[in-house]
Short mmCIF file of C-alpha atoms in Angstrom, two decimals:
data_model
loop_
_atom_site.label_atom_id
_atom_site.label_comp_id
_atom_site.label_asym_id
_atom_site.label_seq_id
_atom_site.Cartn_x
_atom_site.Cartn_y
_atom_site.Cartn_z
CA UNK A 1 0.00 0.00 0.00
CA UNK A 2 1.23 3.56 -1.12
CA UNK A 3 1.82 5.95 1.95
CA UNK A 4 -0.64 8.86 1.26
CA UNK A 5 0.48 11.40 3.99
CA UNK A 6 3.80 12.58 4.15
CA UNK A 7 6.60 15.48 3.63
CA UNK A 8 9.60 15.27 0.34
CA UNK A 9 12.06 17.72 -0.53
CA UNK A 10 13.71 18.55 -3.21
CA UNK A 11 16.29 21.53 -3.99
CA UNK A 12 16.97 23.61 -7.06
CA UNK A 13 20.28 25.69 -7.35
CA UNK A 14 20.92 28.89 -9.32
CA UNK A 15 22.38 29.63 -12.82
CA UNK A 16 25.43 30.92 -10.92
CA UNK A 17 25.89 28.08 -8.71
CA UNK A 18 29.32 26.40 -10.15
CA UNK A 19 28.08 23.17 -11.56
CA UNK A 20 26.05 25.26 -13.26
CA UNK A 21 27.83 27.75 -14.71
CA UNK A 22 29.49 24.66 -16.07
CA UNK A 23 26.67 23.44 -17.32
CA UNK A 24 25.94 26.76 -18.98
CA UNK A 25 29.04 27.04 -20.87
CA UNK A 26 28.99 23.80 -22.08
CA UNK A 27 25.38 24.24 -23.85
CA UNK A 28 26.17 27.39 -25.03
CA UNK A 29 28.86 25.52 -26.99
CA UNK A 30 26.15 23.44 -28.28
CA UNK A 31 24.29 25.86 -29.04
CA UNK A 32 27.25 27.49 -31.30
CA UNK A 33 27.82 24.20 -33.46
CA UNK A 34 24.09 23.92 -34.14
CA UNK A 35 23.38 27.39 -35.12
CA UNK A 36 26.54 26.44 -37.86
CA UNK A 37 25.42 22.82 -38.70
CA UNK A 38 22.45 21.04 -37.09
CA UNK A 39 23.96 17.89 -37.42
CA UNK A 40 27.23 18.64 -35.92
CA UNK A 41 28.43 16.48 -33.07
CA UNK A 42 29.58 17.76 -29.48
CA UNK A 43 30.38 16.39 -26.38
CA UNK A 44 32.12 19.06 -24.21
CA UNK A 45 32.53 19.40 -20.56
CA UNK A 46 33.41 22.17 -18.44
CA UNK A 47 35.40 22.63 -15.32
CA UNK A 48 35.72 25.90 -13.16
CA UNK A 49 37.38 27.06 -10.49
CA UNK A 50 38.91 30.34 -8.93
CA UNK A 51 39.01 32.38 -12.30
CA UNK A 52 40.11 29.08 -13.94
CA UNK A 53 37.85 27.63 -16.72
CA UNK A 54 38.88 24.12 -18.67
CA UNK A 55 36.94 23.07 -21.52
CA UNK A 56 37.14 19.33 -22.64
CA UNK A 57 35.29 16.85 -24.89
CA UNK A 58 34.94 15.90 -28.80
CA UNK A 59 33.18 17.74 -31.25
CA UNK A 60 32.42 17.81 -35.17
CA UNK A 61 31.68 20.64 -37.10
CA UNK A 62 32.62 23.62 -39.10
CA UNK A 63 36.19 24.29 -39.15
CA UNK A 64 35.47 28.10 -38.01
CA UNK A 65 34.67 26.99 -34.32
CA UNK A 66 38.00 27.11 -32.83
CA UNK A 67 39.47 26.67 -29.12
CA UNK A 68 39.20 31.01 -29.24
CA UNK A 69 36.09 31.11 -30.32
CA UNK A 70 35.52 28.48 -27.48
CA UNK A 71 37.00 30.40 -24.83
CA UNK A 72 35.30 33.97 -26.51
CA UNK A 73 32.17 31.76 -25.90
CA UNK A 74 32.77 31.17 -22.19
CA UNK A 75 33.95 34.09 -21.49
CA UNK A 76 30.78 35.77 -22.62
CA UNK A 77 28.53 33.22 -20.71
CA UNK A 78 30.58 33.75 -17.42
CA UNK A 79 29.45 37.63 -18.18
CA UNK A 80 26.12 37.20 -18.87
CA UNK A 81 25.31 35.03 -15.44
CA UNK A 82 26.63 38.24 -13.73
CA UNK A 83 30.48 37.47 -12.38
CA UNK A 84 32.48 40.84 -12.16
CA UNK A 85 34.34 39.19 -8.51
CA UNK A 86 37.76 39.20 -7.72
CA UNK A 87 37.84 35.44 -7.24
CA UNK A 88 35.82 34.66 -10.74
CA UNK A 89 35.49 37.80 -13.22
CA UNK A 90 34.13 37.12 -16.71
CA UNK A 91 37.25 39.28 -18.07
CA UNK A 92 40.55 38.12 -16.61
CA UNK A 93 39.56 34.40 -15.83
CA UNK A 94 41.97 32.00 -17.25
CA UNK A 95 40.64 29.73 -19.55
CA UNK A 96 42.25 26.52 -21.37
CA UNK A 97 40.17 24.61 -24.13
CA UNK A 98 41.33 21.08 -24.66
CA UNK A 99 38.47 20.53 -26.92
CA UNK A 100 39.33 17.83 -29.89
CA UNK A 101 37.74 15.82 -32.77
CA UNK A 102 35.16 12.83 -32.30
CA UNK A 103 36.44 9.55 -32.73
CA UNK A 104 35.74 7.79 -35.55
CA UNK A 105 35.11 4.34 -33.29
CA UNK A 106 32.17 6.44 -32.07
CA UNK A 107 31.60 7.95 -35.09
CA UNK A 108 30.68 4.42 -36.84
CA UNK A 109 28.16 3.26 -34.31
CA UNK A 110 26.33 6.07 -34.70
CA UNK A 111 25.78 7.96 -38.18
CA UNK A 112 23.68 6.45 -40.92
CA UNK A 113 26.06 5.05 -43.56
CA UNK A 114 24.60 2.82 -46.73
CA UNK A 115 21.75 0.54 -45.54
CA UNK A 116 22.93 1.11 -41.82
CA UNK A 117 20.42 3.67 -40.00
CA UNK A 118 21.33 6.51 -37.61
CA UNK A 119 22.11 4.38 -34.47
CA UNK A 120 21.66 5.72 -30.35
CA UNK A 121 24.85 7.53 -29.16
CA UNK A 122 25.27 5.50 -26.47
CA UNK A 123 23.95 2.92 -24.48
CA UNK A 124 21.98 3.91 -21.72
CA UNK A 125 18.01 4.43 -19.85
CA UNK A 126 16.06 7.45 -19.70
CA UNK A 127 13.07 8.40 -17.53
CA UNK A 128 10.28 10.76 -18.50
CA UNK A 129 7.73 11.48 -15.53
CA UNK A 130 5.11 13.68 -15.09
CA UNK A 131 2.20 14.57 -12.26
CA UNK A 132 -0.84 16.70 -11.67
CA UNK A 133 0.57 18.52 -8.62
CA UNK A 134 1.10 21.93 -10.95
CA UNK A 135 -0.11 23.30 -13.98
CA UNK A 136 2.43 22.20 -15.75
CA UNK A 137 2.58 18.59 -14.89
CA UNK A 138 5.24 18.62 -12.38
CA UNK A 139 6.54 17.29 -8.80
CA UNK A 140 5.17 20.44 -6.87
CA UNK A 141 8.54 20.82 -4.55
CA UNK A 142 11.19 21.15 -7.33
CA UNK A 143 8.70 23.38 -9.21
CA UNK A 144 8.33 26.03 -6.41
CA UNK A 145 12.51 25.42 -5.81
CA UNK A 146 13.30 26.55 -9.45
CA UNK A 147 10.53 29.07 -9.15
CA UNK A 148 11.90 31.36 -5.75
CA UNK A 149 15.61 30.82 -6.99
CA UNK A 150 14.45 32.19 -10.75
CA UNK A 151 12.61 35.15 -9.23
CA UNK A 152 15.61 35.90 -7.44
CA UNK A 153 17.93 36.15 -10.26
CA UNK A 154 14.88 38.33 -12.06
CA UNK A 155 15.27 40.61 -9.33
CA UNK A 156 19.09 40.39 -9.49
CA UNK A 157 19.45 41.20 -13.47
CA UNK A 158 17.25 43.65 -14.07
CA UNK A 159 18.68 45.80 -10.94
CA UNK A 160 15.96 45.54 -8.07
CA UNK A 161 18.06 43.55 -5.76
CA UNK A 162 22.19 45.20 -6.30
CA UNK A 163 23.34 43.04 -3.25
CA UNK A 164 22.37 39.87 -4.76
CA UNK A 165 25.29 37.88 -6.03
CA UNK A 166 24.69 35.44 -8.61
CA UNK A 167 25.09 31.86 -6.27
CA UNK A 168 22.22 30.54 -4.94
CA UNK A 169 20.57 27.38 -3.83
CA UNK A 170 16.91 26.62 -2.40
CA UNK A 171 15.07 23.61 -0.74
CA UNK A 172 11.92 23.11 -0.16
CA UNK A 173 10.05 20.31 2.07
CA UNK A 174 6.47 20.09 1.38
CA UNK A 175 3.67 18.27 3.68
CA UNK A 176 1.45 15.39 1.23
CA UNK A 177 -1.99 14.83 2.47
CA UNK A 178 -3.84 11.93 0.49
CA UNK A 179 -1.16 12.35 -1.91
CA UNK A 180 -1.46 15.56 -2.70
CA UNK A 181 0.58 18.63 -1.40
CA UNK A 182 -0.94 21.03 0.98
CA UNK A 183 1.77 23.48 1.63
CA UNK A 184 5.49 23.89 2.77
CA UNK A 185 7.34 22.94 6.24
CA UNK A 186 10.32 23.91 5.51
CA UNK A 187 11.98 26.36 3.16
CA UNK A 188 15.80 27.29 3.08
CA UNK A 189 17.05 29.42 0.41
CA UNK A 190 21.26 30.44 0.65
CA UNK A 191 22.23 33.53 -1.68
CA UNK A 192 25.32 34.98 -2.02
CA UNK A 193 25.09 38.47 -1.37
CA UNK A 194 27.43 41.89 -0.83
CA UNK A 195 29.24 42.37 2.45
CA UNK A 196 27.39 45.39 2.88
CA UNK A 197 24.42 44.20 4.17
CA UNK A 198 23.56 41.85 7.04
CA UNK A 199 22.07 38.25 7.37
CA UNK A 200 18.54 39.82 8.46
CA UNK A 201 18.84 42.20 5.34
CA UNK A 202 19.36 39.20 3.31
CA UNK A 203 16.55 37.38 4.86
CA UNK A 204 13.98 40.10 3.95
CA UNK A 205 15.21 40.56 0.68
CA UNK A 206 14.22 36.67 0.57
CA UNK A 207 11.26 36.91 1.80
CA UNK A 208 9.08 37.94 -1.11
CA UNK A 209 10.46 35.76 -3.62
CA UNK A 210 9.21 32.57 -1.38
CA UNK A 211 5.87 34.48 -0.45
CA UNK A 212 5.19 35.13 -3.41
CA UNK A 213 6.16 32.04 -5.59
CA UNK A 214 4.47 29.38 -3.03
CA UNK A 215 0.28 29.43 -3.42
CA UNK A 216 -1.53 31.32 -1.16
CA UNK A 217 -0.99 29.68 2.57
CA UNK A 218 1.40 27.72 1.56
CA UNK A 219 4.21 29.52 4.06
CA UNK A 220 6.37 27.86 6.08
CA UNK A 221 6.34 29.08 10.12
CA UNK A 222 9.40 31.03 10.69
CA UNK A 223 10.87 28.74 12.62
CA UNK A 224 12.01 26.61 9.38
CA UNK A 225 12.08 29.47 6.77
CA UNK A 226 16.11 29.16 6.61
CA UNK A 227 18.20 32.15 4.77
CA UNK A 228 21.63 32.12 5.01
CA UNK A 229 21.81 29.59 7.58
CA UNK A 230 26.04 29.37 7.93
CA UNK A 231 25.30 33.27 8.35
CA UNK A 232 27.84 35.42 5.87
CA UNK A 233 27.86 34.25 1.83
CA UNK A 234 30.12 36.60 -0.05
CA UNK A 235 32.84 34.27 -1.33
CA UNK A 236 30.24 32.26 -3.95
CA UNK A 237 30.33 30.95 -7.54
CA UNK A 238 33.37 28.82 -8.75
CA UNK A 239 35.70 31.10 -6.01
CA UNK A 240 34.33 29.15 -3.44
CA UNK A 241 33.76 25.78 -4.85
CA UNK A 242 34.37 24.05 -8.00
CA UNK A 243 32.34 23.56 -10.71
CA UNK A 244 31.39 20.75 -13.32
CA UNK A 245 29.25 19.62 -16.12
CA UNK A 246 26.66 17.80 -15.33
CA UNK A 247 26.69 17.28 -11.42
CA UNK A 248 23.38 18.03 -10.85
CA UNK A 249 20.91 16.03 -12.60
CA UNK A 250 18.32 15.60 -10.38
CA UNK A 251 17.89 19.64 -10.21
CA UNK A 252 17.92 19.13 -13.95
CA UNK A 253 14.75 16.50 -13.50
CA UNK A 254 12.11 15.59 -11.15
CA UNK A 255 13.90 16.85 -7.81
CA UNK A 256 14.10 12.95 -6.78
CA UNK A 257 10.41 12.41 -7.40
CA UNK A 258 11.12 10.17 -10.53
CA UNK A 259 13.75 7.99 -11.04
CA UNK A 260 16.85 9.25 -13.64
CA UNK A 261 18.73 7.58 -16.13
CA UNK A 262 22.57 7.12 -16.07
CA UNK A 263 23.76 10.61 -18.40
CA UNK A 264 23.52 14.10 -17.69
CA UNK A 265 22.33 16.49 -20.46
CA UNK A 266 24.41 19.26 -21.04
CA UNK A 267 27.34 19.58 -23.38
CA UNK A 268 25.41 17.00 -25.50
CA UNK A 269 24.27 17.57 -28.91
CA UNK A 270 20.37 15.84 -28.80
CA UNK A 271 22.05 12.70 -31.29
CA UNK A 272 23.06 11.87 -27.50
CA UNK A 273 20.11 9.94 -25.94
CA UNK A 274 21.27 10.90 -22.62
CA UNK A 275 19.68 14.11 -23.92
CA UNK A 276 17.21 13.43 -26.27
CA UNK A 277 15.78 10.04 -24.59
CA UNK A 278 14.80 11.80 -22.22
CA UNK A 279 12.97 14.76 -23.48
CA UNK A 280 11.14 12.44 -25.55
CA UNK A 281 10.16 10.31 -22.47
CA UNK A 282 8.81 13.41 -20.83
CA UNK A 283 7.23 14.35 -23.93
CA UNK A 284 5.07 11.19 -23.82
CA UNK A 285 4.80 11.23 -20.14
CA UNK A 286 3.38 14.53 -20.21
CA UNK A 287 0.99 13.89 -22.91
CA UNK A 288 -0.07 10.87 -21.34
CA UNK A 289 -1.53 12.82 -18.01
CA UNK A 290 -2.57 15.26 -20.21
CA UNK A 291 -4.86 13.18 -21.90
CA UNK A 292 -6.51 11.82 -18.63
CA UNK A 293 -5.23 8.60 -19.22
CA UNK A 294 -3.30 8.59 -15.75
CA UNK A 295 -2.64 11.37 -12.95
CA UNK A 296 1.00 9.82 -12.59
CA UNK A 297 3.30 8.46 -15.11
CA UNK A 298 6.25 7.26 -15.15
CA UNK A 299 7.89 6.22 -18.50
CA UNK A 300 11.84 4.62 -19.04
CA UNK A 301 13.64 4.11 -22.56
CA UNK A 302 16.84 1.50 -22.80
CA UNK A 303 19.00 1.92 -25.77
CA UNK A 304 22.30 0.34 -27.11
CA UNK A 305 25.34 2.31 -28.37
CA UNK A 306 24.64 1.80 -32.51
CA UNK A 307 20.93 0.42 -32.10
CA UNK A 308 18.29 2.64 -33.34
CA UNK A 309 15.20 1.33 -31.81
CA UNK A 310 14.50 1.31 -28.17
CA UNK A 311 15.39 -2.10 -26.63
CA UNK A 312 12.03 -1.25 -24.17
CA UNK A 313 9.65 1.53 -23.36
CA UNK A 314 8.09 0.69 -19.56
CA UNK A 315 4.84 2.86 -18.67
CA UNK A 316 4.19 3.09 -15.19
CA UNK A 317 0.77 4.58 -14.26
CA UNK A 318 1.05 4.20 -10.16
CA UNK A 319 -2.01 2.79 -9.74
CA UNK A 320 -3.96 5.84 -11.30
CA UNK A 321 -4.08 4.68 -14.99
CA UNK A 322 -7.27 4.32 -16.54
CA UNK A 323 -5.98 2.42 -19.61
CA UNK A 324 -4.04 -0.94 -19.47
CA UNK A 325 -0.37 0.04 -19.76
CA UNK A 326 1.21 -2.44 -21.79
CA UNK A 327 -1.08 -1.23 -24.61
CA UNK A 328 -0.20 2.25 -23.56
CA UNK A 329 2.99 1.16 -24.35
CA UNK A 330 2.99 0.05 -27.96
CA UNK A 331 0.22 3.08 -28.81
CA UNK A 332 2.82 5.49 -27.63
CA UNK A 333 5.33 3.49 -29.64
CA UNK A 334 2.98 3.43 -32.61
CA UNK A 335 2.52 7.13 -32.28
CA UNK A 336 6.23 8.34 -32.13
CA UNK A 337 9.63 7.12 -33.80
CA UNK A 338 11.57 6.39 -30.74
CA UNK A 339 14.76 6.02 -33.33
CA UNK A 340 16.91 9.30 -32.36
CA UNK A 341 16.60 11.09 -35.52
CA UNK A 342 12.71 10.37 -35.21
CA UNK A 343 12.88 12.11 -32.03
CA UNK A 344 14.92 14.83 -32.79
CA UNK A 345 12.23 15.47 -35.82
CA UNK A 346 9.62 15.02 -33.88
CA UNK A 347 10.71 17.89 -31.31
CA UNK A 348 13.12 19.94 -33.61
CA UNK A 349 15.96 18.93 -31.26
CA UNK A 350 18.61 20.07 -33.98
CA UNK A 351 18.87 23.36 -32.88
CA UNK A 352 20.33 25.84 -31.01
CA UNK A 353 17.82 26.27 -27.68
CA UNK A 354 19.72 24.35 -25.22
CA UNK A 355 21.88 27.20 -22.78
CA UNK A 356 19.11 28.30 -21.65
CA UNK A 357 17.78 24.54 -20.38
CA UNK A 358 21.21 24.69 -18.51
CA UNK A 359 19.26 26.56 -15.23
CA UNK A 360 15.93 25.81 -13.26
CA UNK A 361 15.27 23.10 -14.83
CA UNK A 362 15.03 21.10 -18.12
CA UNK A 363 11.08 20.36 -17.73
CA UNK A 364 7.97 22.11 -16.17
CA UNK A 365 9.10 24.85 -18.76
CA UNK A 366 7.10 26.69 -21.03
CA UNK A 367 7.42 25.79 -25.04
CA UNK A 368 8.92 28.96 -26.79
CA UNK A 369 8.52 30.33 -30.60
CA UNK A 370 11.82 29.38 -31.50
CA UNK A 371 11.22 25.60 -30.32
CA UNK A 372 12.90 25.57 -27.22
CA UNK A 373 11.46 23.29 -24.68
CA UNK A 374 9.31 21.90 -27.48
CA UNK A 375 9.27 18.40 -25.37
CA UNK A 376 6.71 20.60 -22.77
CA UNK A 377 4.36 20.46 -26.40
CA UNK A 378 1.20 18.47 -25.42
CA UNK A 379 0.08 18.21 -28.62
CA UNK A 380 -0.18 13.82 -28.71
CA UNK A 381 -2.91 13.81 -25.92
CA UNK A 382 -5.67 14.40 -28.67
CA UNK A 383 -4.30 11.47 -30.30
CA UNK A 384 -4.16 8.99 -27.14
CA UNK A 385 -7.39 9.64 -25.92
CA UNK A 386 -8.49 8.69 -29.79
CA UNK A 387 -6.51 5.90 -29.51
CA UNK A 388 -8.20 4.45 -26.36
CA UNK A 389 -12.08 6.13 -26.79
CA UNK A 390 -11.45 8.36 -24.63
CA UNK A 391 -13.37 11.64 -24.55
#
């Protein structure tokens, strides 16, 4: 028997936390090889540290994109997430681009060559989930996590809040009743901030963005609402801790509400189904609660390195399907080429719209004009509930 009353957590951190940053750069080098050639190939990572930056990985593409243009790249990311600090400044930070052709052993598993299709570009499983705990079909405690740390950094670029710095992380534990949330125990947010101002400053200047985000009564007591709670945060960003790609996945997903596959997501071009797997499995999760076929879902893909088709797609409806899921299965397999370059057709995955997925989250997004976050697209629900009768 599922436990219907109960408290989870889950915790979001900022665009200028380091991993981040990281994870920021080494999209926005994506990004640059698409906008050149959609089908180029990258796999870059990114390390940072006090005014230090490393790039590393394998890439194919135009012969234009060079380690300068790489470094001009970072360079301009580290500026436009807001460091100007004496420990990590977008202008005098080191940087060092070890950045180097694919190769070809990886190369052969994957493209389409003679009879040989387009193959997955590695091995690997990918989870898709989705819920009817917000409007837009997410786990309500990373939602409201991303939400008070993105209002934050609103505040912070457009000039309301000066002594915001841009580091930042939030959690926030909220109380399940019958399954369903009913508002927030706990809430800590940490921001760096200028050594002007106090810890109770900081605290007020916190206070809105959590008001104001969470629904109405939702409010922690004050007892748990936790700003700040080592006291001073000046030193923040990759001066006070390293950075790297793709250490923090589960801020990337479901906040630990839904399982996650074995590969981060950024620095990959979307021929990776680290990447792509698993906006397609959100895609059809989404669409499947959507539709009213379930209030939960949970869907995983398997693929091996060089295989095109999905070794499985699993549904799991929780107990709240109202269609049997092994047929949900195959009619979501009917309905969408689960192949990689089906999916990245399907969702326009072959361009470039994927630095700004690098912060507050990959899903629970809005779609935008230019196809970015075109997985958060419900338009298969029509389609399922045709499928199954459904009204």
């Amino acid at each position: 028997m599922s436990i219907k009353d109960y408290v989870f957590t889950s915790e979001s951190v900022s665009e200028g936390h380091p991993d981040k940053v990281c994870d920021r750069i080494s999209d926005a080098i994506v990004d640059a090889f698409l906008t050149e050639d959609p089908e180029a190939r990258v796999a870059v990572e990114t390390l940072c540290t006090t005014n230090f930056i490393v790039l590393a990985g394998e890439v194919r593409g135009p012969d234009n994109l060079t380690h300068d243009r790489f470094k001009e790249i970072a360079r301009h990311t580290v500026r436009e997430i807001g460091y100007e600090q004496h420990g990590f400044h977008w202008k005098d930070a080191e940087i060092v681009s070890h950045i180097h052709s694919q190769s070809p052993d990886i190369a052969q598993g994957v493209d389409a060559v003679g009879n040989k299709e387009e193959g997955a570009g590695d091995q690997g499983i990918m989870f898709g989930y989705a819920c009817r705990e917000t409007a837009v079909l997410m786990p309500a405690p990373i939602y409201y996590a991303h939400a008070i740390l993105k209002s934050l950094a609103e505040a912070r670029h457009s000039g309301a809040e000066p002594h915001l710095g841009p580091d930042s992380k939030s959690q926030v534990t909220l109380r399940y009743v019958d399954g369903q949330p009913v508002g927030a125990t706990a809430v800590v947010v940490s921001t760096q901030h200028s050594d002007t101002i106090s810890v109770d400053e900081v605290r007020e200047i916190v206070r809105p963005h959590v008001v104001n985000v969470l629904p109405e009564g939702w409010m922690c007591d004050e007892e748990h609402f936790y700003v700040n709670p080592t006291g001073r945060f000046v030193i923040g960003g990759p001066d006070g801790d390293a950075g790297l790609t793709g250490r923090k996945i589960i801020v990337d997903t479901y906040g630990g509400a839904a399982p996650h596959g074995g590969g981060a997501f950024s620095g990959k071009d979307p021929t990776k189904v680290d990447r792509s797997g698993a906006y397609a499995a959100r895609y059809l999760a989404k669409n499947v609660v959507d539709a009213g076929l379930a209030d939960r879902c949970t869907l995983q893909l398997a693929y091996a390195i060089g295989v095109a088709h999905p070794l499985s797609v699993y549904v799991d409806t929780h107990g709240t399907g109202k269609v049997d899921e092994d047929r949900l299965s195959s009619v979501l397999r009917e309905l969408m080429d689960l192949r990689p370059a089906g999916i990245r057709r399907r969702l326009g995955l072959n361009r470039p719209i994927y630095a700004r997925t690098a912060a507050y989250g990959h899903f629970g997004r809005h779609p935008e004009p230019d196809g970015g976050f075109s997985w958060e697209i419900t338009d298969l629900a029509d389609s399922l509930r045709s499928a199954f009768g459904a009204r």
